[in-house]
CSV table of C-alpha atoms in Angstrom, one decimal:
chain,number,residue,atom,x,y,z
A,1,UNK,CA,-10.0,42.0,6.7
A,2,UNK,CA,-11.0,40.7,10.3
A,3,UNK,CA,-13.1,38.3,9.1
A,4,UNK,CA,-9.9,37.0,7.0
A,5,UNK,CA,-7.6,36.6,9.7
A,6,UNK,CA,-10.1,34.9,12.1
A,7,UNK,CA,-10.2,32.6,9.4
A,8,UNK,CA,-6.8,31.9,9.1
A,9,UNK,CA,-6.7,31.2,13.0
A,10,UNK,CA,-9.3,28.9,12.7
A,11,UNK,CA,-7.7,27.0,10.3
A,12,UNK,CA,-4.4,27.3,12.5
A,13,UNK,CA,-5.8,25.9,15.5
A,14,UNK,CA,-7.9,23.1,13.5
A,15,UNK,CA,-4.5,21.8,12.1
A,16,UNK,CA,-3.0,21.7,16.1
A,17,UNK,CA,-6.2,19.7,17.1
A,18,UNK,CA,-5.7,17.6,13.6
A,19,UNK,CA,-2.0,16.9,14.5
A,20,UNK,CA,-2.9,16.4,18.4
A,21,UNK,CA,-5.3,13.7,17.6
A,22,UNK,CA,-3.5,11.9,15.3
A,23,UNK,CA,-0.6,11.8,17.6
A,24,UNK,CA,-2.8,10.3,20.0
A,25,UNK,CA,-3.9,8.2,17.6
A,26,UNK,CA,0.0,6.9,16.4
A,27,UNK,CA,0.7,6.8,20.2
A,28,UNK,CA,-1.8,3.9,21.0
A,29,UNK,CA,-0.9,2.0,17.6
A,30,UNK,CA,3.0,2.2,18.8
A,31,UNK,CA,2.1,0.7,22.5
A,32,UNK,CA,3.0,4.1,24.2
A,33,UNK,CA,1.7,4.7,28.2
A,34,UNK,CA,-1.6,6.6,27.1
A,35,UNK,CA,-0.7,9.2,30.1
A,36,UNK,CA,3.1,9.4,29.5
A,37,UNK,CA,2.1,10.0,25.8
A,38,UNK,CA,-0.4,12.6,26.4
A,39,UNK,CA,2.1,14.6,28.3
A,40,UNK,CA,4.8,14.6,26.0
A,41,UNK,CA,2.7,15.3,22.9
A,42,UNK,CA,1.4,18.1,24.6
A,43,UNK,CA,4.9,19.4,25.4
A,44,UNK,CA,6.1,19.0,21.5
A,45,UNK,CA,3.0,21.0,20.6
A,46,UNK,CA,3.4,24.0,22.6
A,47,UNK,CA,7.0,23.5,21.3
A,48,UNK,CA,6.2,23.5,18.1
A,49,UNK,CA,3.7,26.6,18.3
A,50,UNK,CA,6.1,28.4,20.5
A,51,UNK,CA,8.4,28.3,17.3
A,52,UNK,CA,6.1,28.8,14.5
A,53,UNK,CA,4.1,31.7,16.5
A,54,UNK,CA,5.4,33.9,13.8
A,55,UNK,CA,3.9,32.9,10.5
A,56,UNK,CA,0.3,33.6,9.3
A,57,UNK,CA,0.2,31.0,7.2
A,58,UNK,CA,0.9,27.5,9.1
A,59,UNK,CA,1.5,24.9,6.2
A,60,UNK,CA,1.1,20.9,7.5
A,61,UNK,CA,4.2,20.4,6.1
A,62,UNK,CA,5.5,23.2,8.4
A,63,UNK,CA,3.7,21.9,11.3
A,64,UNK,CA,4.7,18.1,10.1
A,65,UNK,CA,8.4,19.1,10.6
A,66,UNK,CA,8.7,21.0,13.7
A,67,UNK,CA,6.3,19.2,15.9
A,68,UNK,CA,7.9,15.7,14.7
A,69,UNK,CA,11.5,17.5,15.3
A,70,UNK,CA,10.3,18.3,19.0
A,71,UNK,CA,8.5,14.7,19.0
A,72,UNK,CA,12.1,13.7,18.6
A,73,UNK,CA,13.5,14.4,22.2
A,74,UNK,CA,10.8,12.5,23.9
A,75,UNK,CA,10.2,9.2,21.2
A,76,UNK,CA,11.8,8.7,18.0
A,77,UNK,CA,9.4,6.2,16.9
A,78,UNK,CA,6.3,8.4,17.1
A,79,UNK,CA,8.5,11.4,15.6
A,80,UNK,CA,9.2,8.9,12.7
A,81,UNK,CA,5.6,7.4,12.0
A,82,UNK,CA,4.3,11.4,12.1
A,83,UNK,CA,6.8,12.5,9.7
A,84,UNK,CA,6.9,10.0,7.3
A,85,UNK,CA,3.5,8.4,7.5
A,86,UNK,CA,2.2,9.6,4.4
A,87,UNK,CA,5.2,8.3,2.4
A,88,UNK,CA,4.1,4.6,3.2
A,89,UNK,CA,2.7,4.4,-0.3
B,1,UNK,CA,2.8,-15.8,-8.5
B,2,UNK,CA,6.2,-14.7,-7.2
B,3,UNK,CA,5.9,-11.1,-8.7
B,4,UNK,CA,2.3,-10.3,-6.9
B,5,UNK,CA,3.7,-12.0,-4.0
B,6,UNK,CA,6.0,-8.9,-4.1
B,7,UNK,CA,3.8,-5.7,-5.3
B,8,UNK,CA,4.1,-3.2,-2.5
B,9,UNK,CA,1.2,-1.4,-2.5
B,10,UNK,CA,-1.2,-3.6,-1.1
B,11,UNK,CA,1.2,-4.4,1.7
B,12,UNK,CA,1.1,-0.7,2.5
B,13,UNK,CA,-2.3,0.1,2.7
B,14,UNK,CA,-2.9,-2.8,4.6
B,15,UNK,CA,0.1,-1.4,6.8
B,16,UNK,CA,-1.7,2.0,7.4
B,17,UNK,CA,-4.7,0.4,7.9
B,18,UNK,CA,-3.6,-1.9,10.5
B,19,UNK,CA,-1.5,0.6,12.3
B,20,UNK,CA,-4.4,3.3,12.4
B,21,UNK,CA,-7.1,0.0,13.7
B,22,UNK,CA,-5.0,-0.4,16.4
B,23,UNK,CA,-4.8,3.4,17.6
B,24,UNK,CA,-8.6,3.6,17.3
B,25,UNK,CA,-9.9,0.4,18.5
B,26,UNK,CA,-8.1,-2.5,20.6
B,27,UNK,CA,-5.8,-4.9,19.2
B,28,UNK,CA,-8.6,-7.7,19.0
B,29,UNK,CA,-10.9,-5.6,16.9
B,30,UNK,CA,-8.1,-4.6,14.5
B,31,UNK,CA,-6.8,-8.1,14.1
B,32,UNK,CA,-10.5,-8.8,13.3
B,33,UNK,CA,-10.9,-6.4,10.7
B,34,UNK,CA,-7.7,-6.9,9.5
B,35,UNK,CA,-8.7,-9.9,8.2
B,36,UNK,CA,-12.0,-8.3,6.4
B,37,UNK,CA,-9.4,-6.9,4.3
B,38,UNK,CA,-7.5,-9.9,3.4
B,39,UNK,CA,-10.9,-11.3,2.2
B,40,UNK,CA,-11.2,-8.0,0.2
B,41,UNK,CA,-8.1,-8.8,-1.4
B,42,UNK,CA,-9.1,-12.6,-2.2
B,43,UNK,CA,-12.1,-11.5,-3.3
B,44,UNK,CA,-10.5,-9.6,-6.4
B,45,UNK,CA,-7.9,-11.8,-6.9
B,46,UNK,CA,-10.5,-14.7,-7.1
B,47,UNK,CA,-13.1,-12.3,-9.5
B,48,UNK,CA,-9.8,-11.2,-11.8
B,49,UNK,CA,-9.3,-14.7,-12.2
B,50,UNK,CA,-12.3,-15.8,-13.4
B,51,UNK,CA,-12.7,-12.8,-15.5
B,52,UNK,CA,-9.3,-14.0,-17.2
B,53,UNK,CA,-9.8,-17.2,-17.6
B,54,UNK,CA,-13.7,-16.0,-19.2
B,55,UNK,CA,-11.7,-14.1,-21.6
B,56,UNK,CA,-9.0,-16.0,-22.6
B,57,UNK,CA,-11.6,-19.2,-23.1
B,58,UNK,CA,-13.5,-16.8,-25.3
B,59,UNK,CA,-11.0,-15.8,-27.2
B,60,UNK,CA,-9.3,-19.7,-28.0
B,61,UNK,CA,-13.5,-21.1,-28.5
B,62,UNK,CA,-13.5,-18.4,-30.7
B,63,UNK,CA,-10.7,-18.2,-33.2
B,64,UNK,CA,-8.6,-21.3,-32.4
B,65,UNK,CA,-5.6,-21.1,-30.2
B,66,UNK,CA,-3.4,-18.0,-29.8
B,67,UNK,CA,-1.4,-17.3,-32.5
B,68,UNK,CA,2.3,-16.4,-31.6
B,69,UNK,CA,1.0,-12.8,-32.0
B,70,UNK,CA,-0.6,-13.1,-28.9
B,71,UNK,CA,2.9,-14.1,-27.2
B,72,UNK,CA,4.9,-11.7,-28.6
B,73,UNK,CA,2.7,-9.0,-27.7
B,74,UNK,CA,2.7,-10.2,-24.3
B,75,UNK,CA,6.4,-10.7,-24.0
B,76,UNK,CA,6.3,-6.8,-25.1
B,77,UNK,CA,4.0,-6.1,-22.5
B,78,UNK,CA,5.9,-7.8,-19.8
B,79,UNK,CA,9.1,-6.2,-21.0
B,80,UNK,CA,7.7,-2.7,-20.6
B,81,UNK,CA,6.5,-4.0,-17.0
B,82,UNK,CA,10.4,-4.8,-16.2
B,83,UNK,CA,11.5,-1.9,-17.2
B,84,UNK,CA,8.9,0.0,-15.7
B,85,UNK,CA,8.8,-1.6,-11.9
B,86,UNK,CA,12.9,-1.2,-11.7
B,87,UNK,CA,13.1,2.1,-12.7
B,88,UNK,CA,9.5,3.7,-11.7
B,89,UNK,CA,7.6,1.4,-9.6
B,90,UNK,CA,9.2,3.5,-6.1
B,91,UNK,CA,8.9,6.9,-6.7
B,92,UNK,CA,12.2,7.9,-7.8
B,93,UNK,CA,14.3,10.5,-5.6
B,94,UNK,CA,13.1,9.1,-1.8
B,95,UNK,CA,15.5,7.3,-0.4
B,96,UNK,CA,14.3,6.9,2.7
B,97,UNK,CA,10.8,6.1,2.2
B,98,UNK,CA,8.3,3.3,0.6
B,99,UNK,CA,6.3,6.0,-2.0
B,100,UNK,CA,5.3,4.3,-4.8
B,101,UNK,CA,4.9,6.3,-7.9
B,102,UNK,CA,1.0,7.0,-8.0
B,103,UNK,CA,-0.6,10.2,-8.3
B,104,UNK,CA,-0.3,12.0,-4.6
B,105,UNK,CA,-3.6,12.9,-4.5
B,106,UNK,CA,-4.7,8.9,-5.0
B,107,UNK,CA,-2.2,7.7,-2.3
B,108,UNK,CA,-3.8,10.4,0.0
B,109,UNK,CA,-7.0,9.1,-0.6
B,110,UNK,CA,-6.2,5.4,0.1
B,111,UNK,CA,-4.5,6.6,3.1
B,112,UNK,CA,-7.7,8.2,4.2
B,113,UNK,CA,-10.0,5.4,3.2
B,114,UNK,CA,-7.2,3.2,5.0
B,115,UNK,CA,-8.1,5.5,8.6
B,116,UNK,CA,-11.6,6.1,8.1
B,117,UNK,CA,-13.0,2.5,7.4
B,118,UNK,CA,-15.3,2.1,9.9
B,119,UNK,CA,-17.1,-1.7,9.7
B,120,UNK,CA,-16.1,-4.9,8.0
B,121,UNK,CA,-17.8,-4.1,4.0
B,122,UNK,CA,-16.1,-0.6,3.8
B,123,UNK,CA,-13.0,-3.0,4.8
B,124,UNK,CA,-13.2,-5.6,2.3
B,125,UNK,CA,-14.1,-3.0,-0.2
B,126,UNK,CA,-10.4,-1.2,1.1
B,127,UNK,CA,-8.8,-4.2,-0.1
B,128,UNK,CA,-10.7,-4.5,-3.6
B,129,UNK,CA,-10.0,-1.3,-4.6
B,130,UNK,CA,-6.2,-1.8,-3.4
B,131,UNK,CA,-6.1,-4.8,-5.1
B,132,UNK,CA,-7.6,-3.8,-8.1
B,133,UNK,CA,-5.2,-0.6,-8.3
B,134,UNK,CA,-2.6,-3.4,-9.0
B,135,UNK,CA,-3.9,-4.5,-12.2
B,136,UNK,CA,-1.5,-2.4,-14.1
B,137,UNK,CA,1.2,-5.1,-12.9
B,138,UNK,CA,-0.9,-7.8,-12.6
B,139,UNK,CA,-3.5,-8.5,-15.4
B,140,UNK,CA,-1.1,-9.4,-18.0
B,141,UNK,CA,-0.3,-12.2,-15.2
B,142,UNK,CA,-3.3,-13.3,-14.9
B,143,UNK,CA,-3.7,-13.5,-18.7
B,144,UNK,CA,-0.7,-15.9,-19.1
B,145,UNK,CA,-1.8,-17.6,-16.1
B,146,UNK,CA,-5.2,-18.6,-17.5
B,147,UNK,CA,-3.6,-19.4,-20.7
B,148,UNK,CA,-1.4,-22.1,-19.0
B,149,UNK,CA,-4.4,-23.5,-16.9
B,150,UNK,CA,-6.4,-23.8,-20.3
B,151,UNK,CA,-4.1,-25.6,-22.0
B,152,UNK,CA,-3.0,-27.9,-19.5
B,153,UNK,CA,-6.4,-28.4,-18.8
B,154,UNK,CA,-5.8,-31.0,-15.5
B,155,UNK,CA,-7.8,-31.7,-12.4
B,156,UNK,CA,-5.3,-29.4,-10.9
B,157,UNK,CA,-6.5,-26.1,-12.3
B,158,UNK,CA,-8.3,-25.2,-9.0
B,159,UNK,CA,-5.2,-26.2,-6.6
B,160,UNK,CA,-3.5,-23.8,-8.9
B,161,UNK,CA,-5.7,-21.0,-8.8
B,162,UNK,CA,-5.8,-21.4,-4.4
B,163,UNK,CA,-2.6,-21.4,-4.7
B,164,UNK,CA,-2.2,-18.1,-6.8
B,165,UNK,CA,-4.8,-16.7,-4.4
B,166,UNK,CA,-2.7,-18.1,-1.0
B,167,UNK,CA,1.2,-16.7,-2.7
B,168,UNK,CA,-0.9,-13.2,-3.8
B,169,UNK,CA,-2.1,-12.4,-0.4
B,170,UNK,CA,0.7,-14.1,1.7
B,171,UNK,CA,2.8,-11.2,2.1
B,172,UNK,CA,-0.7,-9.2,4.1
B,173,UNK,CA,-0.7,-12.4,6.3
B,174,UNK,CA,2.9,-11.7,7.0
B,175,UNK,CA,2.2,-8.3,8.1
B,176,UNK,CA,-0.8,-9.3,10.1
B,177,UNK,CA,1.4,-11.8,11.9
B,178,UNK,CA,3.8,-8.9,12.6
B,179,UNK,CA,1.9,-6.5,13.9
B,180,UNK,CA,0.2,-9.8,16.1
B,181,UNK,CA,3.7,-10.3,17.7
B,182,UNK,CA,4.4,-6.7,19.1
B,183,UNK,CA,6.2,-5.7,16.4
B,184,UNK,CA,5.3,-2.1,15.3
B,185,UNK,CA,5.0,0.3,11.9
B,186,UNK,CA,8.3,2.0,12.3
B,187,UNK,CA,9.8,-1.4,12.3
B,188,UNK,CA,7.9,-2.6,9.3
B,189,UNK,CA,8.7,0.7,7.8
B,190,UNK,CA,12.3,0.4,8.2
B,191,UNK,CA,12.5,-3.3,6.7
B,192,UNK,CA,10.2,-2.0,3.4
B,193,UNK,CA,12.9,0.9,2.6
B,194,UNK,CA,16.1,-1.9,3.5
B,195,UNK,CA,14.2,-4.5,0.6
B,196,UNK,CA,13.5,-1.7,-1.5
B,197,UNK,CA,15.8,-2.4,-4.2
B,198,UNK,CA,15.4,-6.4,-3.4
B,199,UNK,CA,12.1,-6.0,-4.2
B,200,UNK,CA,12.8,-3.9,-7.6
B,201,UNK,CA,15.2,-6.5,-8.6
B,202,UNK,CA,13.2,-9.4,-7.9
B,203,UNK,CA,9.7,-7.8,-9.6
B,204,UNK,CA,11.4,-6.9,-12.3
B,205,UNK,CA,13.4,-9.9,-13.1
B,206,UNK,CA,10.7,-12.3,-13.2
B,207,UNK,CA,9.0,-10.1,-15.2
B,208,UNK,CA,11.9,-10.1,-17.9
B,209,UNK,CA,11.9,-14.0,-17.3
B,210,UNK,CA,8.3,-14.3,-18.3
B,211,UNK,CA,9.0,-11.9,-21.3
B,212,UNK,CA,11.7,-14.3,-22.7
B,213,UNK,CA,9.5,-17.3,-21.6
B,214,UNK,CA,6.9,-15.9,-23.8
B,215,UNK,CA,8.9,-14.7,-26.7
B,216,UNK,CA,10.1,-18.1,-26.7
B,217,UNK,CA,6.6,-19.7,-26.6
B,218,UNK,CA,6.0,-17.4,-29.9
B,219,UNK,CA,8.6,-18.9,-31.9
B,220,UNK,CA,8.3,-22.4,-30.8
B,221,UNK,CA,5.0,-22.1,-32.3
């Protein structure tokens, strides 16, 4: 039963780190200020866990949402290229 | 030549791939590689091409020249293409976005492949694969395109088949150029979903035109 839910947190906090570097990643594509950006995507990502701190089970899509939604008050582009970047094709 | 000119998922991979080169390396090293890819994509035009051509030489050495069969068949063929790109080629029900209608777990993969290419053969071989995932659209074009350059059989055969290679890969230079002059993927994005139906209407009605072309070819004969 432990062993269960230590896996579940360990699968929570690799999809944070996953979504944090991508971020980064999207950031420098888009032309953000790498220290401006850092901050902000750091802000949207407590955000975001702050608001899905509740649930077990973190789905991407979940995460996808509320961290883009958040994303949204500090740079709609990089909201926009998280949320929809795997609708390209 | 207009319709590949058109086909949207090349264009997106090479978007994704672009986009992601530039948030992992700097913006010379993506615009190098970016061009890795382009070459990719030549590459398989060029090969489809000559396989074509081999097959459709075969076929007239060996039993005489097509029989209006042939065209009709074709003109079927690029019927069902017409119908298929304006009603299925976007996957129907998103509005907002460019998804084409491939399996999701093969546009995941491309998408991976797009971010995880890591020196200039993986990159090529990104855009033969991409390129070669087209051939559902394409090879019946490069069927009738062979068959015209056999039988008009000129000096211009190879100016015609650069050309084909130039209009086929055109829109990736156009991309390339975009994302050279500070332009960005959300841009690009955004102008994809606005041509959406442009680019449905304009796929598919050259793809009826070449149907009735076709048809017409089979009667005439």
């Amino acid at each position: 039963m432990k062993n269960s839910t230590n896996d579940k947190s360990e699968k929570n906090d690799k999809l944070w780190k996953d979504a944090e570097a991508e971020l980064k990643i999207h950031a420098r594509a888009l032309g953000l200020a790498p220290g401006a950006s850092e901050i902000f995507i750091k802000k949207s990502l407590n955000a975001a866990q702050k608001s899905l701190k509740n649930r077990k089970i973190i789905l991407r899509a979940d995460l996808t949402r509320t961290v883009s939604k958040e994303l949204k008050k500090y740079n709609a582009d990089l909201a926009y290229v998280f949320e929809n970047y795997d609708k390209i094709i | 030549m207009l319709i590949q000119g058109f086909l949207e998922l090349g264009p997106g991979v090479f978007a994704c791939f672009y986009h992601h080169a530039l948030g992992k390396t700097s913006a010379k090293k993506a615009d190098d590689q970016s061009l890795s890819f382009i070459l990719g994509t030549e590459i398989c035009v060029a090969l489809v091409f000559l396989i074509s051509y081999i097959i459709v030489t075969f076929f007239i050495t060996r039993n005489g020249p097509f029989s209006p069969i042939f065209f009709w068949v074709m003109s079927g063929i690029f019927l069902v293409e017409a119908i298929a790109t304006f009603f299925f080629y976007f996957r129907p029900g998103t509005k907002k976005s460019t998804e084409l209608s491939l399996p999701r777990s093969l546009a995941k993969s491309l998408i991976y492949h797009a971010e995880n290419t890591k020196n200039r053969s993986s990159t090529i071989a990104l855009g033969l694969v991409t390129c070669a995932l087209e051939l559902i659209f394409t090879f019946p074009l490069y069927i009738i395109a062979s068959t015209a350059i056999f039988y008009a059989n000129t000096s211009m055969s190879f100016v015609f088949i650069i050309a084909y290679i130039i209009i086929a890969t055109a829109p990736l230079f156009a991309i390339r150029t975009f994302f050279r002059t500070d332009h960005n993927l959300v841009e690009l994005q955004l102008i994809r979903i606005k041509k959406k139906l442009a680019t449905r209407i304009i796929v598919s009605a050259s793809f009826l035109a070449l149907s009735i072309a076709t048809l017409i070819i089979g009667f005439s004969l």
